[in-house]
PDB file of C-alpha atoms in Angstrom:
ATOM      1  CA  MET A   1     -15.719  74.830-145.499  1.00  0.00           C
ATOM      2  CA  SER A   2     -13.692  77.892-146.788  1.00  0.00           C
ATOM      3  CA  ASN A   3      -9.964  77.918-146.727  1.00  0.00           C
ATOM      4  CA  LYS A   4      -9.886  81.526-145.745  1.00  0.00           C
ATOM      5  CA  THR A   5      -8.668  82.687-142.462  1.00  0.00           C
ATOM      6  CA  ASP A   6     -10.487  84.942-140.186  1.00  0.00           C
ATOM      7  CA  MET A   7      -8.230  87.931-141.061  1.00  0.00           C
ATOM      8  CA  GLU A   8      -9.351  87.569-144.671  1.00  0.00           C
ATOM      9  CA  ARG A   9     -13.009  87.105-143.754  1.00  0.00           C
ATOM     10  CA  VAL A  10     -12.904  90.556-141.697  1.00  0.00           C
ATOM     11  CA  GLY A  11     -11.073  92.442-144.305  1.00  0.00           C
ATOM     12  CA  LEU A  12      -8.422  93.649-142.150  1.00  0.00           C
ATOM     13  CA  PHE A  13      -4.718  94.160-143.277  1.00  0.00           C
ATOM     14  CA  GLN A  14      -3.298  93.951-139.811  1.00  0.00           C
ATOM     15  CA  GLU A  15      -4.343  92.269-136.626  1.00  0.00           C
ATOM     16  CA  MET A  16      -5.798  94.867-134.036  1.00  0.00           C
ATOM     17  CA  ASN A  17      -4.464  95.101-130.516  1.00  0.00           C
ATOM     18  CA  TYR A  18      -6.093  93.525-127.589  1.00  0.00           C
ATOM     19  CA  HIS A  19      -6.554  96.423-124.878  1.00  0.00           C
ATOM     20  CA  THR A  20      -8.023  94.150-122.175  1.00  0.00           C
ATOM     21  CA  ILE A  21      -5.108  91.977-121.575  1.00  0.00           C
ATOM     22  CA  GLY A  22      -3.764  92.455-117.827  1.00  0.00           C
ATOM     23  CA  ASP A  23      -6.778  94.306-116.586  1.00  0.00           C
ATOM     24  CA  ARG A  24      -8.183  93.635-113.221  1.00  0.00           C
ATOM     25  CA  TYR A  25     -11.531  92.214-112.965  1.00  0.00           C
ATOM     26  CA  VAL A  26     -14.269  94.724-112.107  1.00  0.00           C
ATOM     27  CA  PRO A  27     -17.470  93.428-110.665  1.00  0.00           C
ATOM     28  CA  PRO A  28     -20.607  95.105-112.448  1.00  0.00           C
ATOM     29  CA  GLY A  29     -22.087  96.482-109.168  1.00  0.00           C
ATOM     30  CA  SER A  30     -18.630  97.882-107.768  1.00  0.00           C
ATOM     31  CA  ILE A  31     -19.125 101.196-109.855  1.00  0.00           C
ATOM     32  CA  SER A  32     -22.177 103.481-108.653  1.00  0.00           C
ATOM     33  CA  PHE A  33     -24.069 105.122-111.416  1.00  0.00           C
ATOM     34  CA  ASN A  34     -24.481 108.549-109.570  1.00  0.00           C
ATOM     35  CA  GLN A  35     -21.970 109.005-106.950  1.00  0.00           C
ATOM     36  CA  SER A  36     -22.985 112.456-106.064  1.00  0.00           C
ATOM     37  CA  ALA A  37     -26.365 111.335-104.729  1.00  0.00           C
ATOM     38  CA  GLY A  38     -24.651 110.013-101.598  1.00  0.00           C
ATOM     39  CA  LYS A  39     -22.061 112.701-100.991  1.00  0.00           C
ATOM     40  CA  GLY A  40     -22.860 115.964 -98.946  1.00  0.00           C
ATOM     41  CA  LYS A  41     -26.279 117.265 -98.024  1.00  0.00           C
ATOM     42  CA  GLN A  42     -29.248 116.755-100.335  1.00  0.00           C
ATOM     43  CA  VAL A  43     -32.266 118.682-101.055  1.00  0.00           C
ATOM     44  CA  LEU A  44     -34.995 117.886 -98.560  1.00  0.00           C
ATOM     45  CA  PRO A  45     -38.432 119.590 -99.453  1.00  0.00           C
ATOM     46  CA  GLY A  46     -40.735 120.444 -96.647  1.00  0.00           C
ATOM     47  CA  GLY A  47     -43.667 118.583 -98.109  1.00  0.00           C
ATOM     48  CA  THR A  48     -47.092 119.496 -99.069  1.00  0.00           C
ATOM     49  CA  LYS A  49     -49.259 121.933 -97.067  1.00  0.00           C
ATOM     50  CA  ASP A  50     -53.129 122.218 -96.654  1.00  0.00           C
ATOM     51  CA  ARG A  51     -54.766 125.237 -97.668  1.00  0.00           C
ATOM     52  CA  SER A  52     -55.792 127.631 -94.918  1.00  0.00           C
ATOM     53  CA  ALA A  53     -56.136 131.179 -94.117  1.00  0.00           C
ATOM     54  CA  LEU A  54     -52.863 131.618 -92.800  1.00  0.00           C
ATOM     55  CA  GLN A  55     -49.589 132.540 -94.531  1.00  0.00           C
ATOM     56  CA  HIS A  56     -47.690 129.159 -94.219  1.00  0.00           C
ATOM     57  CA  GLY A  57     -48.548 128.229 -97.762  1.00  0.00           C
ATOM     58  CA  TYR A  58     -46.861 131.345 -99.336  1.00  0.00           C
ATOM     59  CA  PHE A  59     -43.361 132.189-100.066  1.00  0.00           C
ATOM     60  CA  GLY A  60     -43.928 135.632 -98.398  1.00  0.00           C
ATOM     61  CA  GLU A  61     -44.236 136.321 -94.472  1.00  0.00           C
ATOM     62  CA  LYS A  62     -46.977 138.790 -94.869  1.00  0.00           C
ATOM     63  CA  TYR A  63     -49.785 139.358 -97.246  1.00  0.00           C
ATOM     64  CA  ASN A  64     -49.063 142.212 -99.520  1.00  0.00           C
ATOM     65  CA  ARG A  65     -52.096 144.206-100.814  1.00  0.00           C
ATOM     66  CA  VAL A  66     -52.405 144.933-104.545  1.00  0.00           C
ATOM     67  CA  PHE A  67     -52.403 148.743-104.055  1.00  0.00           C
ATOM     68  CA  GLU A  68     -50.596 149.679-100.784  1.00  0.00           C
ATOM     69  CA  GLY A  69     -51.744 152.752 -99.157  1.00  0.00           C
ATOM     70  CA  GLU A  70     -54.714 153.658-101.311  1.00  0.00           C
ATOM     71  CA  SER A  71     -57.587 155.667-100.342  1.00  0.00           C
ATOM     72  CA  TYR A  72     -61.208 154.581 -99.699  1.00  0.00           C
ATOM     73  CA  THR A  73     -63.430 155.288-102.678  1.00  0.00           C
ATOM     74  CA  ASP A  74     -67.321 155.854-102.478  1.00  0.00           C
ATOM     75  CA  PRO A  75     -69.055 155.034-105.704  1.00  0.00           C
ATOM     76  CA  ILE A  76     -72.299 156.803-104.925  1.00  0.00           C
ATOM     77  CA  LYS A  77     -70.400 160.038-104.325  1.00  0.00           C
ATOM     78  CA  ARG A  78     -68.375 159.674-107.476  1.00  0.00           C
ATOM     79  CA  ARG A  79     -71.509 159.197-109.431  1.00  0.00           C
ATOM     80  CA  ARG A  80     -73.260 162.440-107.878  1.00  0.00           C
ATOM     81  CA  GLN A  81     -70.049 164.401-108.645  1.00  0.00           C
ATOM     82  CA  ASN A  82     -70.261 163.189-112.247  1.00  0.00           C
ATOM     83  CA  ARG A  83     -73.943 164.029-112.674  1.00  0.00           C
ATOM     84  CA  LEU A  84     -73.051 167.470-111.321  1.00  0.00           C
ATOM     85  CA  LYS A  85     -70.533 167.956-113.723  1.00  0.00           C
ATOM     86  CA  GLU A  86     -72.667 166.959-116.854  1.00  0.00           C
ATOM     87  CA  SER A  87     -75.534 169.253-115.615  1.00  0.00           C
ATOM     88  CA  GLN A  88     -73.279 172.227-115.945  1.00  0.00           C
ATOM     89  CA  LYS A  89     -72.911 171.516-119.671  1.00  0.00           C
ATOM     90  CA  ASN A  90     -76.638 172.623-120.017  1.00  0.00           C
ATOM     91  CA  ILE A  91     -77.398 175.843-121.470  1.00  0.00           C
ATOM     92  CA  GLY A  92     -80.584 177.421-120.178  1.00  0.00           C
ATOM     93  CA  LYS A  93     -83.448 175.836-118.232  1.00  0.00           C
ATOM     94  CA  PRO A  94     -84.381 172.083-118.689  1.00  0.00           C
ATOM     95  CA  PHE A  95     -87.225 171.367-121.068  1.00  0.00           C
ATOM     96  CA  LEU A  96     -90.635 171.179-119.373  1.00  0.00           C
ATOM     97  CA  PRO A  97     -93.745 170.103-121.429  1.00  0.00           C
ATOM     98  CA  SER A  98     -96.752 172.575-121.347  1.00  0.00           C
ATOM     99  CA  ASN A  99     -98.783 170.234-119.533  1.00  0.00           C
ATOM    100  CA  GLY A 100     -97.762 167.441-117.174  1.00  0.00           C
ATOM    101  CA  ASP A 101     -98.670 163.884-118.077  1.00  0.00           C
ATOM    102  CA  LYS A 102    -102.044 162.595-116.840  1.00  0.00           C
ATOM    103  CA  LYS A 103    -102.353 159.157-114.826  1.00  0.00           C
ATOM    104  CA  PRO A 104    -104.961 156.714-115.753  1.00  0.00           C
ATOM    105  CA  SER A 105    -108.114 156.869-113.384  1.00  0.00           C
ATOM    106  CA  GLY A 106    -109.010 153.220-113.960  1.00  0.00           C
ATOM    107  CA  LEU A 107    -109.406 150.419-116.165  1.00  0.00           C
ATOM    108  CA  GLY A 108    -111.532 151.269-119.377  1.00  0.00           C
ATOM    109  CA  ASN A 109    -111.110 154.848-118.749  1.00  0.00           C
ATOM    110  CA  HIS A 110    -109.754 157.205-121.725  1.00  0.00           C
ATOM    111  CA  TYR A 111    -108.871 160.333-119.552  1.00  0.00           C
ATOM    112  CA  GLY A 112    -105.370 161.451-120.457  1.00  0.00           C
ATOM    113  CA  THR A 113    -105.216 159.913-124.123  1.00  0.00           C
ATOM    114  CA  LEU A 114    -104.889 161.986-127.270  1.00  0.00           C
ATOM    115  CA  THR A 115    -107.513 160.423-129.190  1.00  0.00           C
ATOM    116  CA  GLY A 116    -110.411 159.917-126.776  1.00  0.00           C
ATOM    117  CA  PRO A 117    -112.786 157.118-126.427  1.00  0.00           C
ATOM    118  CA  ILE A 118    -113.138 154.618-129.360  1.00  0.00           C
ATOM    119  CA  GLY A 119    -116.587 153.667-130.499  1.00  0.00           C
ATOM    120  CA  ALA A 120    -115.617 150.106-131.589  1.00  0.00           C
ATOM    121  CA  PHE A 121    -114.299 149.291-128.166  1.00  0.00           C
ATOM    122  CA  SER A 122    -117.555 150.782-126.489  1.00  0.00           C
ATOM    123  CA  PRO A 123    -119.045 148.349-124.004  1.00  0.00           C
ATOM    124  CA  VAL A 124    -122.704 149.374-124.800  1.00  0.00           C
ATOM    125  CA  SER A 125    -124.736 146.678-126.324  1.00  0.00           C
ATOM    126  CA  LYS A 126    -125.951 146.962-129.854  1.00  0.00           C
ATOM    127  CA  GLY A 127    -129.627 146.910-130.921  1.00  0.00           C
ATOM    128  CA  GLY A 128    -130.037 143.914-133.041  1.00  0.00           C
ATOM    129  CA  LYS A 129    -133.105 141.968-134.753  1.00  0.00           C
ATOM    130  CA  GLY A 130    -135.747 140.419-132.647  1.00  0.00           C
ATOM    131  CA  ASN A 131    -135.459 136.638-131.830  1.00  0.00           C
ATOM    132  CA  THR A 132    -137.033 134.499-134.751  1.00  0.00           C
ATOM    133  CA  GLY A 133    -138.151 130.993-134.127  1.00  0.00           C
ATOM    134  CA  ASN A 134    -136.599 128.033-136.142  1.00  0.00           C
ATOM    135  CA  GLY A 135    -138.150 127.174-139.353  1.00  0.00           C
ATOM    136  CA  LYS A 136    -139.711 123.945-140.179  1.00  0.00           C
ATOM    137  CA  ASN A 137    -137.772 120.598-140.846  1.00  0.00           C
ATOM    138  CA  VAL A 138    -137.167 119.577-144.513  1.00  0.00           C
ATOM    139  CA  LEU A 139    -139.962 117.269-145.749  1.00  0.00           C
ATOM    140  CA  THR A 140    -138.821 114.249-147.849  1.00  0.00           C
ATOM    141  CA  ASN A 141    -140.423 111.144-149.168  1.00  0.00           C
ATOM    142  CA  PRO A 142    -140.016 107.969-147.060  1.00  0.00           C
ATOM    143  CA  GLY A 143    -137.236 105.756-148.083  1.00  0.00           C
ATOM    144  CA  LYS A 144    -137.664 103.230-150.581  1.00  0.00           C
ATOM    145  CA  LYS A 145    -137.028  99.629-149.624  1.00  0.00           C
ATOM    146  CA  GLY A 146    -134.323  97.594-151.699  1.00  0.00           C
ATOM    147  CA  THR A 147    -130.614  97.918-151.921  1.00  0.00           C
ATOM    148  CA  GLY A 148    -130.707  99.559-155.595  1.00  0.00           C
ATOM    149  CA  PHE A 149    -128.827  96.660-157.416  1.00  0.00           C
ATOM    150  CA  GLY A 150    -131.229  95.490-160.025  1.00  0.00           C
ATOM    151  CA  TYR A 151    -134.016  97.517-159.148  1.00  0.00           C
ATOM    152  CA  VAL A 152    -135.325 100.596-161.030  1.00  0.00           C
ATOM    153  CA  GLY A 153    -136.601 103.635-159.301  1.00  0.00           C
ATOM    154  CA  VAL A 154    -134.996 103.185-156.053  1.00  0.00           C
ATOM    155  CA  THR A 155    -132.246 105.841-156.285  1.00  0.00           C
ATOM    156  CA  LEU A 156    -132.471 109.733-155.521  1.00  0.00           C
ATOM    157  CA  GLY A 157    -132.174 110.660-159.433  1.00  0.00           C
ATOM    158  CA  LYS A 158    -134.296 109.759-162.170  1.00  0.00           C
ATOM    159  CA  TYR A 159    -133.411 106.504-164.123  1.00  0.00           C
ATOM    160  CA  GLN A 160    -131.735 107.273-167.628  1.00  0.00           C
ATOM    161  CA  ASN A 161    -133.850 106.785-170.793  1.00  0.00           C
ATOM    162  CA  HIS A 162    -132.689 104.077-173.302  1.00  0.00           C
ATOM    163  CA  MET A 163    -131.522 105.506-176.330  1.00  0.00           C
ATOM    164  CA  PRO A 164    -130.632 103.205-179.488  1.00  0.00           C
ATOM    165  CA  ASP A 165    -126.997 103.786-180.948  1.00  0.00           C
ATOM    166  CA  GLU A 166    -125.664 102.108-184.045  1.00  0.00           C
ATOM    167  CA  TYR A 167    -122.592  99.927-183.870  1.00  0.00           C
ATOM    168  CA  ASP A 168    -120.549 101.643-186.648  1.00  0.00           C
ATOM    169  CA  ARG A 169    -121.963 105.107-186.177  1.00  0.00           C
ATOM    170  CA  ALA A 170    -118.437 106.688-185.365  1.00  0.00           C
ATOM    171  CA  LYS A 171    -116.874 104.957-188.504  1.00  0.00           C
ATOM    172  CA  GLN A 172    -119.741 106.124-190.630  1.00  0.00           C
ATOM    173  CA  ILE A 173    -119.558 109.673-189.594  1.00  0.00           C
ATOM    174  CA  THR A 174    -115.842 109.611-190.320  1.00  0.00           C
ATOM    175  CA  LYS A 175    -116.248 108.341-193.941  1.00  0.00           C
ATOM    176  CA  LYS A 176    -118.875 111.028-194.476  1.00  0.00           C
ATOM    177  CA  ILE A 177    -116.576 113.796-193.469  1.00  0.00           C
ATOM    178  CA  ASN A 178    -113.553 112.504-195.702  1.00  0.00           C
ATOM    179  CA  GLY A 179    -116.139 112.067-198.681  1.00  0.00           C
ATOM    180  CA  ASP A 180    -117.057 115.882-198.167  1.00  0.00           C
ATOM    181  CA  HIS A 181    -113.477 116.924-198.047  1.00  0.00           C
ATOM    182  CA  ARG A 182    -112.592 115.173-201.316  1.00  0.00           C
ATOM    183  CA  LYS A 183    -115.428 116.739-203.270  1.00  0.00           C
ATOM    184  CA  ALA A 184    -114.284 120.134-202.187  1.00  0.00           C
ATOM    185  CA  LEU A 185    -110.744 119.552-203.580  1.00  0.00           C
ATOM    186  CA  LYS A 186    -109.884 121.004-207.052  1.00  0.00           C
ATOM    187  CA  GLY A 187    -107.009 119.243-209.073  1.00  0.00           C
ATOM    188  CA  GLY A 188    -104.210 117.499-207.524  1.00  0.00           C
ATOM    189  CA  ALA A 189    -101.677 118.572-204.740  1.00  0.00           C
ATOM    190  CA  PHE A 190     -99.567 121.720-205.136  1.00  0.00           C
ATOM    191  CA  LYS A 191     -96.053 120.959-206.210  1.00  0.00           C
ATOM    192  CA  LEU A 192     -93.437 123.920-206.399  1.00  0.00           C
ATOM    193  CA  ASN A 193     -91.164 123.753-209.324  1.00  0.00           C
ATOM    194  CA  MET A 194     -88.579 125.805-207.645  1.00  0.00           C
ATOM    195  CA  HIS A 195     -87.466 123.258-205.345  1.00  0.00           C
ATOM    196  CA  ALA A 196     -83.807 122.948-204.247  1.00  0.00           C
ATOM    197  CA  GLN A 197     -81.530 120.818-206.603  1.00  0.00           C
ATOM    198  CA  SER A 198     -77.931 119.196-206.230  1.00  0.00           C
ATOM    199  CA  TYR A 199     -74.790 121.472-207.246  1.00  0.00           C
ATOM    200  CA  PHE A 200     -73.545 118.653-209.441  1.00  0.00           C
ATOM    201  CA  ASP A 201     -75.429 117.196-212.423  1.00  0.00           C
ATOM    202  CA  ALA A 202     -77.303 113.869-212.050  1.00  0.00           C
ATOM    203  CA  ASN A 203     -75.992 110.566-212.997  1.00  0.00           C
ATOM    204  CA  PRO A 204     -76.276 110.214-216.764  1.00  0.00           C
ATOM    205  CA  TYR A 205     -76.010 106.408-216.453  1.00  0.00           C
ATOM    206  CA  ARG A 206     -79.155 106.079-214.306  1.00  0.00           C
ATOM    207  CA  SER A 207     -82.444 104.874-215.599  1.00  0.00           C
ATOM    208  CA  ASP A 208     -85.820 104.736-214.268  1.00  0.00           C
ATOM    209  CA  ARG A 209     -86.640 101.683-216.449  1.00  0.00           C
ATOM    210  CA  PRO A 210     -86.132  98.201-214.888  1.00  0.00           C
ATOM    211  CA  LEU A 211     -83.187  96.102-215.946  1.00  0.00           C
ATOM    212  CA  PRO A 212     -83.643  93.151-218.358  1.00  0.00           C
ATOM    213  CA  PRO A 213     -83.257  89.654-216.904  1.00  0.00           C
ATOM    214  CA  VAL A 214     -79.686  88.393-216.692  1.00  0.00           C
ATOM    215  CA  LYS A 215     -78.687  85.987-219.437  1.00  0.00           C
ATOM    216  CA  SER A 216     -77.296  82.718-218.506  1.00  0.00           C
ATOM    217  CA  SER A 217     -74.152  81.371-219.759  1.00  0.00           C
ATOM    218  CA  GLY A 218     -74.370  78.333-222.359  1.00  0.00           C
ATOM    219  CA  GLY A 219     -71.831  76.153-220.250  1.00  0.00           C
ATOM    220  CA  LYS A 220     -72.918  73.155-218.351  1.00  0.00           C
ATOM    221  CA  ARG A 221     -72.929  73.491-214.648  1.00  0.00           C
ATOM    222  CA  ARG A 222     -70.457  71.578-212.892  1.00  0.00           C
ATOM    223  CA  GLU A 223     -71.282  68.875-210.384  1.00  0.00           C
ATOM    224  CA  VAL A 224     -69.148  69.479-207.107  1.00  0.00           C
ATOM    225  CA  LYS A 225     -69.445  66.542-204.689  1.00  0.00           C
ATOM    226  CA  PRO A 226     -68.049  66.554-201.067  1.00  0.00           C
ATOM    227  CA  PHE A 227     -64.710  64.771-200.308  1.00  0.00           C
ATOM    228  CA  LYS A 228     -65.239  61.453-198.835  1.00  0.00           C
ATOM    229  CA  GLN A 229     -62.493  59.489-197.050  1.00  0.00           C
ATOM    230  CA  SER A 230     -61.517  56.046-198.271  1.00  0.00           C
ATOM    231  CA  SER A 231     -61.761  54.871-194.581  1.00  0.00           C
ATOM    232  CA  PRO A 232     -62.870  56.296-191.351  1.00  0.00           C
ATOM    233  CA  PRO A 233     -60.195  58.080-189.424  1.00  0.00           C
ATOM    234  CA  LYS A 234     -58.216  56.320-186.688  1.00  0.00           C
ATOM    235  CA  SER A 235     -57.601  57.453-183.220  1.00  0.00           C
ATOM    236  CA  MET A 236     -54.027  58.508-182.088  1.00  0.00           C
ATOM    237  CA  ALA A 237     -52.380  55.942-179.828  1.00  0.00           C
ATOM    238  CA  GLY A 238     -48.763  54.483-179.007  1.00  0.00           C
ATOM    239  CA  MET A 239     -48.709  52.559-182.258  1.00  0.00           C
ATOM    240  CA  LYS A 240     -49.038  55.653-184.460  1.00  0.00           C
ATOM    241  CA  ALA A 241     -51.837  54.076-186.485  1.00  0.00           C
ATOM    242  CA  GLY A 242     -53.526  57.410-187.419  1.00  0.00           C
ATOM    243  CA  THR A 243     -50.601  58.760-189.238  1.00  0.00           C
ATOM    244  CA  PHE A 244     -49.850  58.816-193.087  1.00  0.00           C
ATOM    245  CA  ASP A 245     -46.523  57.272-192.713  1.00  0.00           C
ATOM    246  CA  PRO A 246     -45.390  54.318-190.889  1.00  0.00           C
ATOM    247  CA  TYR A 247     -43.274  54.740-187.571  1.00  0.00           C
ATOM    248  CA  PRO A 248     -39.620  54.611-188.488  1.00  0.00           C
ATOM    249  CA  SER A 249     -37.385  52.052-187.021  1.00  0.00           C
ATOM    250  CA  HIS A 250     -35.257  52.581-184.116  1.00  0.00           C
ATOM    251  CA  SER A 251     -31.455  52.382-184.929  1.00  0.00           C
ATOM    252  CA  ALA A 252     -28.539  53.075-182.405  1.00  0.00           C
ATOM    253  CA  ASP A 253     -26.478  56.080-182.975  1.00  0.00           C
ATOM    254  CA  PRO A 254     -22.774  55.167-183.567  1.00  0.00           C
ATOM    255  CA  TYR A 255     -21.616  58.673-182.318  1.00  0.00           C
ATOM    256  CA  ASN A 256     -21.451  59.871-178.834  1.00  0.00           C
ATOM    257  CA  VAL A 257     -21.582  63.375-177.225  1.00  0.00           C
ATOM    258  CA  LYS A 258     -18.101  64.730-176.958  1.00  0.00           C
ATOM    259  CA  ILE A 259     -17.339  66.110-173.563  1.00  0.00           C
ATOM    260  CA  THR A 260     -15.313  69.447-173.483  1.00  0.00           C
ATOM    261  CA  ARG A 261     -12.864  69.861-170.808  1.00  0.00           C
ATOM    262  CA  PRO A 262     -11.539  73.132-169.302  1.00  0.00           C
ATOM    263  CA  VAL A 263      -8.205  74.286-170.455  1.00  0.00           C
ATOM    264  CA  HIS A 264      -5.496  74.204-167.794  1.00  0.00           C
ATOM    265  CA  VAL A 265      -4.153  77.507-167.522  1.00  0.00           C
ATOM    266  CA  VAL A 266      -0.907  78.129-165.670  1.00  0.00           C
ATOM    267  CA  ASN A 267       1.645  81.005-165.444  1.00  0.00           C
ATOM    268  CA  LYS A 268       5.314  81.093-166.036  1.00  0.00           C
ATOM    269  CA  THR A 269       6.160  79.411-162.579  1.00  0.00           C
ATOM    270  CA  GLY A 270       3.747  76.451-163.528  1.00  0.00           C
ATOM    271  CA  LYS A 271       1.153  77.374-161.128  1.00  0.00           C
ATOM    272  CA  ILE A 272      -2.513  78.227-161.743  1.00  0.00           C
ATOM    273  CA  PHE A 273      -3.183  81.730-161.959  1.00  0.00           C
ATOM    274  CA  MET A 274      -5.001  83.441-159.165  1.00  0.00           C
ATOM    275  CA  PRO A 275      -6.413  86.984-159.546  1.00  0.00           C
ATOM    276  CA  SER A 276      -5.462  89.440-156.571  1.00  0.00           C
ATOM    277  CA  PRO A 277      -8.380  90.195-154.286  1.00  0.00           C
ATOM    278  CA  GLY A 278     -10.452  93.302-154.449  1.00  0.00           C
ATOM    279  CA  PRO A 279     -10.523  95.937-151.790  1.00  0.00           C
ATOM    280  CA  LYS A 280     -11.903  94.845-148.544  1.00  0.00           C
ATOM    281  CA  SER A 281     -14.121  96.671-146.097  1.00  0.00           C
ATOM    282  CA  PHE A 282     -12.611  97.993-142.737  1.00  0.00           C
ATOM    283  CA  PRO A 283     -14.756  98.919-139.668  1.00  0.00           C
ATOM    284  CA  MET A 284     -14.747 102.600-139.047  1.00  0.00           C
ATOM    285  CA  SER A 285     -15.827 104.472-135.804  1.00  0.00           C
ATOM    286  CA  SER A 286     -17.891 107.612-135.904  1.00  0.00           C
ATOM    287  CA  VAL A 287     -16.385 111.038-134.793  1.00  0.00           C
ATOM    288  CA  VAL A 288     -18.750 111.184-131.953  1.00  0.00           C
ATOM    289  CA  ASN A 289     -17.490 107.818-130.561  1.00  0.00           C
ATOM    290  CA  THR A 290     -13.911 108.791-131.261  1.00  0.00           C
ATOM    291  CA  ASN A 291     -14.373 112.028-128.966  1.00  0.00           C
ATOM    292  CA  VAL A 292     -16.084 109.863-126.280  1.00  0.00           C
ATOM    293  CA  ASP A 293     -13.269 107.280-126.269  1.00  0.00           C
ATOM    294  CA  ARG A 294     -10.555 110.169-125.870  1.00  0.00           C
ATOM    295  CA  SER A 295     -12.427 112.083-123.103  1.00  0.00           C
ATOM    296  CA  MET A 296     -13.284 109.148-121.013  1.00  0.00           C
ATOM    297  CA  ASN A 297     -11.346 105.751-121.088  1.00  0.00           C
ATOM    298  CA  LYS A 298     -10.322 102.971-118.856  1.00  0.00           C
ATOM    299  CA  GLN A 299      -7.702 105.070-117.427  1.00  0.00           C
ATOM    300  CA  ASN A 300      -9.596 108.176-116.329  1.00  0.00           C
ATOM    301  CA  TYR A 301     -13.358 107.098-116.027  1.00  0.00           C
ATOM    302  CA  LYS A 302     -13.013 107.055-112.165  1.00  0.00           C
ATOM    303  CA  ALA A 303     -12.125 110.756-112.295  1.00  0.00           C
ATOM    304  CA  VAL A 304     -14.782 111.946-114.599  1.00  0.00           C
ATOM    305  CA  THR A 305     -17.557 113.759-112.743  1.00  0.00           C
ATOM    306  CA  GLY A 306     -21.218 112.720-113.551  1.00  0.00           C
ATOM    307  CA  VAL A 307     -23.159 114.859-115.967  1.00  0.00           C
ATOM    308  CA  MET A 308     -26.514 114.155-114.238  1.00  0.00           C
ATOM    309  CA  SER A 309     -27.259 114.577-110.414  1.00  0.00           C
ATOM    310  CA  TYR A 310     -29.558 111.527-110.237  1.00  0.00           C
TER     311      TYR A 310
END
């Protein structure tokens, strides 16, 4: 456990005062949350009302009209007055056609139209050719018996004639065409002597002739044999039999590890040096809490009026 006191753990330089010493015990339910709710007359609403044609559900005692004292307006009369007012703007007499419109006298009648009757829509029947009888049916040979597979002369068309064909006929035709083409040629292929050449000169050390065979040196060829171990390899184990050197013998070490002890540092008075402690934290209250504590504390909390009414 730590040897520090409680004051050193908190980080305070002085012991705070205890403000609850000597106070009388106050039960939790003795102070009401809203004291104004039980004092004086309270607001009592009248309750809900059903919808009806009466004036009970409204705040006013009399139903007020939107336009109080307005006169009756006849829409038909206003429309007639507007028509007379617009007719006064016309100059002269109204336009009348030279002849009145004609009413149709019946379905299919062209009376009253501009073009008259149309011949394409005439109901009169046209004179056509006389009725001719049907011709004779197509006469065919009776059907031949058999399915047609493996039989000659049972199909609608004529059977194909057999014509002999050589096996290499296509190859012979191609060979003949190539031979006629070679006979028609005169001389070799045309080669242009003005072809593009490289900018730099050609390699002077290059030769079109093949190189001579490489001459072999007169020295004798050395025979190289693979390395072969004198004995097969040995597997690794605790006895160290697979190493080149034998396992060294174990000997006791005459020297021990020296233990370094810390230096005992003391001051002039002979005590151990203890550094001064650093700054310690201190609990601080906010500005809002400070104002609340000053305005309402244990001395005047009964005299403070409630902010809310419920």
